[in-house]
XYZ file of C-alpha atoms in Angstrom:
107
model
C 0.000 0.000 0.000
C 2.761 2.465 0.966
C 4.826 1.530 -2.096
C 1.847 2.061 -4.389
C 1.230 5.533 -2.922
C 4.930 6.381 -3.191
C 5.026 5.360 -6.861
C 1.890 7.371 -7.602
C 3.434 10.445 -5.975
C 6.722 9.989 -7.814
C 4.888 9.666 -11.123
C 2.815 12.711 -10.220
C 5.909 14.765 -9.477
C 7.610 13.518 -12.636
C 4.611 14.176 -14.911
C 4.086 10.827 -16.628
C 3.630 12.260 -20.137
C 6.851 14.240 -19.926
C 8.705 11.250 -18.475
C 7.593 9.007 -21.335
C 8.672 11.666 -23.821
C 12.130 11.846 -22.223
C 12.503 8.047 -22.387
C 11.391 8.046 -26.040
C 13.876 10.791 -26.946
C 16.665 8.974 -25.092
C 16.018 5.727 -26.970
C 15.691 7.613 -30.254
C 19.044 9.270 -29.566
C 20.706 5.894 -28.914
C 19.319 4.514 -32.176
C 20.388 7.606 -34.166
C 23.923 7.542 -32.795
C 24.170 3.853 -33.612
C 22.876 4.534 -37.137
C 25.523 7.228 -37.638
C 28.200 4.697 -36.795
C 26.644 2.138 -39.126
C 25.738 -0.444 -36.539
C 22.593 -1.381 -34.722
C 22.568 -1.037 -30.930
C 23.497 -4.289 -29.236
C 20.598 -5.718 -27.301
C 22.543 -8.303 -25.370
C 22.408 -8.293 -21.571
C 25.063 -5.605 -21.212
C 23.416 -3.376 -23.835
C 20.007 -3.653 -22.187
C 21.569 -2.971 -18.790
C 23.232 0.184 -20.148
C 19.929 1.294 -21.659
C 18.074 0.751 -18.372
C 20.796 2.544 -16.418
C 20.707 5.473 -18.848
C 16.927 5.755 -18.565
C 17.167 5.547 -14.757
C 19.777 8.325 -14.607
C 17.786 10.577 -16.937
C 14.569 9.988 -15.012
C 16.129 10.695 -11.611
C 17.628 13.928 -12.976
C 14.242 14.927 -14.376
C 12.440 13.925 -11.158
C 14.876 16.062 -9.182
C 14.286 19.087 -11.415
C 10.492 18.670 -11.461
C 10.215 18.182 -7.685
C 12.530 21.126 -7.015
C 10.473 23.278 -9.384
C 7.205 22.224 -7.713
C 8.638 23.063 -4.294
C 10.046 26.422 -5.408
C 6.832 27.426 -7.201
C 4.371 26.122 -4.601
C 3.115 29.530 -3.461
C 2.886 30.819 -7.038
C 1.073 27.655 -8.182
C -1.456 27.986 -5.350
C -2.495 31.315 -6.859
C -2.170 30.521 -10.577
C -3.168 26.862 -10.800
C -5.164 26.261 -7.584
C -6.872 22.886 -8.221
C -4.456 20.803 -10.272
C -4.866 17.221 -9.082
C -1.914 16.109 -11.261
C 0.496 17.941 -8.963
C 0.683 15.952 -5.731
C 2.442 18.680 -3.733
C -0.113 21.301 -4.737
C -3.031 18.923 -4.127
C -1.705 18.017 -0.674
C -1.114 14.354 -1.560
C 2.551 14.644 -0.648
C 4.190 16.770 2.025
C 6.981 19.305 1.629
C 9.140 17.024 3.772
C 8.589 14.084 1.409
C 9.313 16.288 -1.590
C 12.589 17.415 -0.032
C 13.461 13.753 0.644
C 12.742 12.902 -3.006
C 14.897 15.819 -4.159
C 17.728 14.664 -1.890
C 17.475 11.054 -3.065
C 17.334 11.899 -6.754
C 20.209 14.403 -6.691
């Protein structure tokens, strides 16, 4: 139950649509670089592991930036956005303390 709520809050902070776009662009970049060098990306165990690690690093960097932005803009968003249920910090689904912990972990 706690893990499910944590994942929902992380996805809320990371904006799922934007996260999927970042992953797509990352994979597209890998394929384009491989095409420039005239070889297909290797999808053996090591290649897949590198791909997963790259996606993980990009997503934690993005999560850090998005959570930090949400925390910094909280007062402004309360005035301008008010009732955005997609933003867990603004909607009160996640505390400032938890957001700071997420920022610290993802840095």
